[in-house]
mmCIF file of C-alpha atoms and ligand atoms in Angstrom:
data_model
loop_
_atom_site.group_PDB
_atom_site.id
_atom_site.type_symbol
_atom_site.label_atom_id
_atom_site.label_comp_id
_atom_site.label_asym_id
_atom_site.label_seq_id
_atom_site.Cartn_x
_atom_site.Cartn_y
_atom_site.Cartn_z
ATOM 1 C CA MET A 1 -0.987 25.892 -10.550
ATOM 2 C CA PRO A 2 -2.522 23.300 -8.155
ATOM 3 C CA SER A 3 -0.648 20.170 -8.635
ATOM 4 C CA GLN A 4 -2.833 17.203 -10.057
ATOM 5 C CA HIS A 5 -4.773 14.937 -8.097
ATOM 6 C CA GLN A 6 -3.393 11.332 -9.295
ATOM 7 C CA VAL A 7 -4.897 7.996 -7.964
ATOM 8 C CA LYS A 8 -1.629 5.787 -7.173
ATOM 9 C CA LYS A 9 -1.248 2.215 -8.584
ATOM 10 C CA VAL A 10 -0.886 -0.377 -5.273
ATOM 11 C CA GLY A 11 0.228 -4.049 -5.643
ATOM 12 C CA ILE A 12 -0.527 -5.853 -2.600
ATOM 13 C CA LEU A 13 1.338 -8.931 -1.750
ATOM 14 C CA ILE A 14 -0.090 -11.754 0.697
ATOM 15 C CA SER A 15 0.485 -15.502 1.496
ATOM 16 C CA GLY A 16 -2.433 -16.321 3.166
ATOM 17 C CA ARG A 17 -6.006 -15.108 4.426
ATOM 18 C CA GLY A 18 -5.750 -11.719 3.248
ATOM 19 C CA SER A 19 -7.801 -10.065 5.479
ATOM 20 C CA ASN A 20 -5.692 -7.081 5.188
ATOM 21 C CA MET A 21 -5.794 -7.099 1.975
ATOM 22 C CA MET A 22 -9.469 -7.232 1.636
ATOM 23 C CA ALA A 23 -9.728 -3.730 4.050
ATOM 24 C CA LEU A 24 -7.349 -2.364 1.506
ATOM 25 C CA VAL A 25 -9.139 -3.507 -1.433
ATOM 26 C CA GLU A 26 -12.462 -2.033 0.582
ATOM 27 C CA ALA A 27 -11.036 1.337 1.390
ATOM 28 C CA ALA A 28 -9.161 2.105 -2.039
ATOM 29 C CA GLY A 29 -10.671 5.280 -3.675
ATOM 30 C CA ASP A 30 -9.666 8.683 -4.131
ATOM 31 C CA ALA A 31 -6.143 8.548 -3.212
ATOM 32 C CA TYR A 32 -4.940 4.975 -4.115
ATOM 33 C CA GLU A 33 -6.342 1.698 -6.509
ATOM 34 C CA VAL A 34 -5.332 -1.817 -6.167
ATOM 35 C CA VAL A 35 -4.336 -2.676 -9.600
ATOM 36 C CA MET A 36 -2.871 -6.339 -8.527
ATOM 37 C CA VAL A 37 -2.804 -8.928 -5.855
ATOM 38 C CA ALA A 38 0.550 -11.115 -5.856
ATOM 39 C CA SER A 39 1.307 -14.221 -3.976
ATOM 40 C CA ASP A 40 3.822 -16.818 -3.175
ATOM 41 C CA LYS A 41 1.548 -19.336 -2.491
ATOM 42 C CA PRO A 42 -0.454 -20.206 -5.112
ATOM 43 C CA ASP A 43 -3.370 -21.516 -3.079
ATOM 44 C CA ALA A 44 -3.753 -18.261 -0.352
ATOM 45 C CA PRO A 45 -7.163 -17.770 0.430
ATOM 46 C CA GLY A 46 -6.830 -14.095 -0.418
ATOM 47 C CA LEU A 47 -6.185 -15.073 -3.894
ATOM 48 C CA ALA A 48 -9.621 -16.303 -4.888
ATOM 49 C CA TRP A 49 -11.197 -13.594 -2.807
ATOM 50 C CA ALA A 50 -9.015 -11.253 -5.060
ATOM 51 C CA HIS A 51 -10.057 -12.913 -8.268
ATOM 52 C CA GLU A 52 -13.749 -12.962 -7.497
ATOM 53 C CA HIS A 53 -13.673 -9.005 -6.980
ATOM 54 C CA GLY A 54 -12.114 -8.393 -10.412
ATOM 55 C CA ILE A 55 -8.269 -7.847 -9.336
ATOM 56 C CA PRO A 56 -5.953 -9.390 -11.206
ATOM 57 C CA THR A 57 -3.399 -11.813 -9.227
ATOM 58 C CA PHE A 58 -0.348 -13.018 -9.723
ATOM 59 C CA ALA A 59 0.882 -16.648 -7.726
ATOM 60 C CA LEU A 60 3.935 -17.896 -8.311
ATOM 61 C CA SER A 61 5.498 -20.246 -5.651
ATOM 62 C CA PRO A 62 9.679 -19.435 -5.417
ATOM 63 C CA LYS A 63 10.017 -23.541 -4.992
ATOM 64 C CA GLY A 64 12.286 -24.885 -7.520
ATOM 65 C CA ILE A 65 12.705 -22.012 -9.346
ATOM 66 C CA GLY A 66 14.824 -19.817 -6.425
ATOM 67 C CA LYS A 67 14.312 -16.460 -4.953
ATOM 68 C CA PRO A 68 16.078 -13.979 -7.678
ATOM 69 C CA ALA A 69 13.933 -15.451 -10.329
ATOM 70 C CA HIS A 70 10.800 -15.612 -8.376
ATOM 71 C CA GLU A 71 11.046 -12.155 -7.073
ATOM 72 C CA ALA A 72 12.004 -11.037 -11.017
ATOM 73 C CA ALA A 73 8.538 -12.603 -12.467
ATOM 74 C CA MET A 74 6.606 -10.602 -9.679
ATOM 75 C CA THR A 75 8.380 -7.523 -9.903
ATOM 76 C CA ALA A 76 7.656 -7.639 -13.912
ATOM 77 C CA ALA A 77 4.320 -8.979 -13.369
ATOM 78 C CA LEU A 78 3.542 -5.948 -10.839
ATOM 79 C CA ARG A 79 5.174 -3.523 -12.964
ATOM 80 C CA GLU A 80 3.350 -4.468 -16.301
ATOM 81 C CA ALA A 81 -0.282 -3.951 -13.660
ATOM 82 C CA GLY A 82 1.202 -0.659 -13.300
ATOM 83 C CA ALA A 83 1.991 -0.508 -9.777
ATOM 84 C CA GLU A 84 3.587 2.121 -7.932
ATOM 85 C CA ILE A 85 3.583 1.135 -4.698
ATOM 86 C CA LEU A 86 3.675 -2.381 -2.890
ATOM 87 C CA ALA A 87 1.378 -2.957 0.256
ATOM 88 C CA LEU A 88 2.990 -6.277 2.162
ATOM 89 C CA ALA A 89 -0.334 -7.763 3.880
ATOM 90 C CA GLY A 90 0.776 -10.965 5.762
ATOM 91 C CA TYR A 91 3.398 -11.537 2.893
ATOM 92 C CA MET A 92 5.634 -14.106 4.731
ATOM 93 C CA ARG A 93 8.553 -14.544 2.766
ATOM 94 C CA LEU A 94 11.654 -12.077 3.341
ATOM 95 C CA LEU A 95 12.268 -9.633 0.529
ATOM 96 C CA SER A 96 15.962 -9.872 -0.612
ATOM 97 C CA ASP A 97 18.162 -6.625 -0.683
ATOM 98 C CA GLU A 98 17.750 -6.361 -4.113
ATOM 99 C CA PHE A 99 13.826 -6.333 -4.558
ATOM 100 C CA VAL A 100 13.925 -3.805 -1.645
ATOM 101 C CA ALA A 101 16.151 -1.200 -3.429
ATOM 102 C CA ASP A 102 14.576 -1.629 -6.604
ATOM 103 C CA TRP A 103 11.165 -0.409 -4.987
ATOM 104 C CA ARG A 104 13.308 1.285 -2.446
ATOM 105 C CA GLY A 105 10.763 3.698 -0.510
ATOM 106 C CA ARG A 106 7.918 2.362 -2.044
ATOM 107 C CA ILE A 107 6.953 -0.473 -0.187
ATOM 108 C CA VAL A 108 4.748 -0.255 3.127
ATOM 109 C CA ASN A 109 4.108 -3.319 5.557
ATOM 110 C CA ILE A 110 1.676 -3.987 8.083
ATOM 111 C CA HIS A 111 3.164 -5.276 11.575
ATOM 112 C CA PRO A 112 1.653 -6.615 14.448
ATOM 113 C CA SER A 113 2.881 -5.177 16.956
ATOM 114 C CA LEU A 114 4.156 -1.681 18.390
ATOM 115 C CA LEU A 115 7.470 -0.955 16.576
ATOM 116 C CA PRO A 116 10.362 -0.636 17.663
ATOM 117 C CA LYS A 117 8.914 -3.403 20.130
ATOM 118 C CA TYR A 118 8.610 -7.003 18.775
ATOM 119 C CA LYS A 119 9.911 -7.477 15.365
ATOM 120 C CA GLY A 120 9.647 -10.860 13.875
ATOM 121 C CA LEU A 121 7.193 -13.438 14.800
ATOM 122 C CA ASP A 122 5.246 -14.078 17.353
ATOM 123 C CA THR A 123 4.212 -10.536 18.633
ATOM 124 C CA HIS A 124 1.185 -10.981 20.576
ATOM 125 C CA ALA A 125 2.505 -14.102 23.181
ATOM 126 C CA ARG A 126 5.762 -11.738 23.544
ATOM 127 C CA ALA A 127 3.678 -8.651 24.542
ATOM 128 C CA ILE A 128 1.416 -11.152 26.811
ATOM 129 C CA GLU A 129 4.752 -12.285 28.140
ATOM 130 C CA ALA A 130 6.122 -9.249 29.171
ATOM 131 C CA ARG A 131 3.285 -8.212 31.023
ATOM 132 C CA ASP A 132 2.776 -5.338 28.731
ATOM 133 C CA ALA A 133 -0.309 -3.314 29.316
ATOM 134 C CA GLU A 134 -0.977 -2.518 25.709
ATOM 135 C CA ALA A 135 -0.307 -4.001 21.807
ATOM 136 C CA GLY A 136 -0.865 -2.875 18.705
ATOM 137 C CA CYS A 137 0.244 -2.195 15.273
ATOM 138 C CA SER A 138 2.179 -0.348 12.720
ATOM 139 C CA VAL A 139 2.765 0.459 9.192
ATOM 140 C CA HIS A 140 5.931 0.862 7.944
ATOM 141 C CA ILE A 141 8.335 1.917 5.304
ATOM 142 C CA VAL A 142 9.943 -1.500 4.329
ATOM 143 C CA THR A 143 14.013 -1.416 4.216
ATOM 144 C CA GLU A 144 16.413 -4.210 4.192
ATOM 145 C CA GLU A 145 16.201 -4.439 7.961
ATOM 146 C CA LEU A 146 13.393 -6.673 9.318
ATOM 147 C CA ASP A 147 10.600 -4.414 10.306
ATOM 148 C CA GLY A 148 12.900 -1.920 10.508
ATOM 149 C CA GLY A 149 11.755 1.311 8.836
ATOM 150 C CA GLU A 150 10.030 4.479 9.289
ATOM 151 C CA VAL A 151 6.703 4.040 11.338
ATOM 152 C CA LEU A 152 4.255 5.769 9.293
ATOM 153 C CA GLY A 153 1.295 5.020 11.538
ATOM 154 C CA GLN A 154 0.249 3.078 15.018
ATOM 155 C CA ALA A 155 -2.768 1.694 16.592
ATOM 156 C CA ARG A 156 -2.917 0.903 20.108
ATOM 157 C CA VAL A 157 -5.410 -1.779 21.962
ATOM 158 C CA PRO A 158 -5.339 -2.610 25.657
ATOM 159 C CA ILE A 159 -3.778 -5.832 26.622
ATOM 160 C CA LEU A 160 -6.828 -7.334 28.936
ATOM 161 C CA PRO A 161 -6.229 -9.627 32.222
ATOM 162 C CA ASP A 162 -7.922 -12.569 30.384
ATOM 163 C CA ASP A 163 -6.076 -12.455 26.772
ATOM 164 C CA ASP A 164 -4.171 -15.191 24.772
ATOM 165 C CA ALA A 165 -2.406 -14.652 21.897
ATOM 166 C CA GLU A 166 -5.051 -15.099 19.675
ATOM 167 C CA THR A 167 -7.822 -13.240 21.596
ATOM 168 C CA LEU A 168 -5.084 -10.349 21.604
ATOM 169 C CA ALA A 169 -4.273 -10.667 17.754
ATOM 170 C CA ALA A 170 -8.173 -10.741 17.048
ATOM 171 C CA ARG A 171 -8.370 -7.327 18.729
ATOM 172 C CA VAL A 172 -4.864 -6.121 17.496
ATOM 173 C CA LEU A 173 -6.579 -7.243 13.897
ATOM 174 C CA ALA A 174 -9.480 -5.126 13.865
ATOM 175 C CA GLU A 175 -7.321 -2.140 14.317
ATOM 176 C CA GLU A 176 -4.813 -3.463 11.376
ATOM 177 C CA HIS A 177 -7.608 -2.919 8.861
ATOM 178 C CA ARG A 178 -8.820 0.288 10.014
ATOM 179 C CA LEU A 179 -4.936 1.832 10.291
ATOM 180 C CA TYR A 180 -3.805 0.088 7.355
ATOM 181 C CA ALA A 181 -6.397 2.069 4.635
ATOM 182 C CA THR A 182 -5.970 4.884 6.624
ATOM 183 C CA VAL A 183 -2.127 4.952 6.173
ATOM 184 C CA LEU A 184 -1.734 3.913 3.196
ATOM 185 C CA ALA A 185 -4.249 6.523 1.352
ATOM 186 C CA ASP A 186 -1.853 9.234 3.514
ATOM 187 C CA PHE A 187 1.289 7.684 2.063
ATOM 188 C CA ALA A 188 -0.355 7.660 -1.808
ATOM 189 C CA ALA A 189 -0.852 11.037 -1.596
ATOM 190 C CA ARG A 190 2.368 12.127 -0.176
HETATM 191 C C1 LIG B 201 -1.303 -9.497 10.026
HETATM 192 O O1 LIG B 201 -1.716 -9.699 11.433
HETATM 193 C C2 LIG B 201 -0.353 -8.855 9.864
HETATM 194 O O2 LIG B 201 -0.024 -7.785 10.933
HETATM 195 C C3 LIG B 201 0.604 -9.971 9.591
HETATM 196 O O3 LIG B 201 0.329 -11.119 9.361
HETATM 197 C C4 LIG B 201 -1.092 -11.167 9.586
HETATM 198 C C5 LIG B 201 -1.585 -11.213 8.269
HETATM 199 O O4 LIG B 201 -3.207 -11.650 8.229
HETATM 200 N N1 LIG B 201 1.956 -9.388 9.471
HETATM 201 P P1 LIG B 201 -4.032 -11.316 6.929
HETATM 202 O O5 LIG B 201 -3.357 -11.544 6.025
HETATM 203 O O6 LIG B 201 -3.943 -10.015 6.508
HETATM 204 O O7 LIG B 201 -5.154 -11.367 7.303
#
């Protein structure tokens, strides 16, 4: 019997401008739908965009309440919205082991480097500094190890002689938007 096609419900976590979130929202279709955009920064520009586009939003800062309460509230809101998968899109806060365990194997992230190279911050400056010929981005499953889970897909760009961290970041970002939407659709269809 053919299995019934199911549109997976995705919650997106952001902290800032949310350009990857916008790309995911705009590419949503048969494989996934975005049911909530959540942010740890109530003034994240991406939140306003999501709200204007009719997507339920959740905004809560952990300041004053602490990480466990913040994550519990986020999980409750995401579950209430029906989220089955979480996509981190510029979410700049480390998730606790408990949160990762709660959503085990169902959180993906986009990272602006060719993992396993350059985990963490300042990836573009580090790639230029190392005189790498190319840079890129990776979508991976989130585990307890920072930027360490299974890589689901990568896109590459050349590093040009005149590049600085900013010009390289812009070239990589255009690839992030394409890659993330494609990989999330594949992941949702798994
Ligand atoms: C992206 O470069 C992403 O790879 C990194 O943070 C940046 C977020 O940008 N994790 P945006 O908020 O999606 O525009």
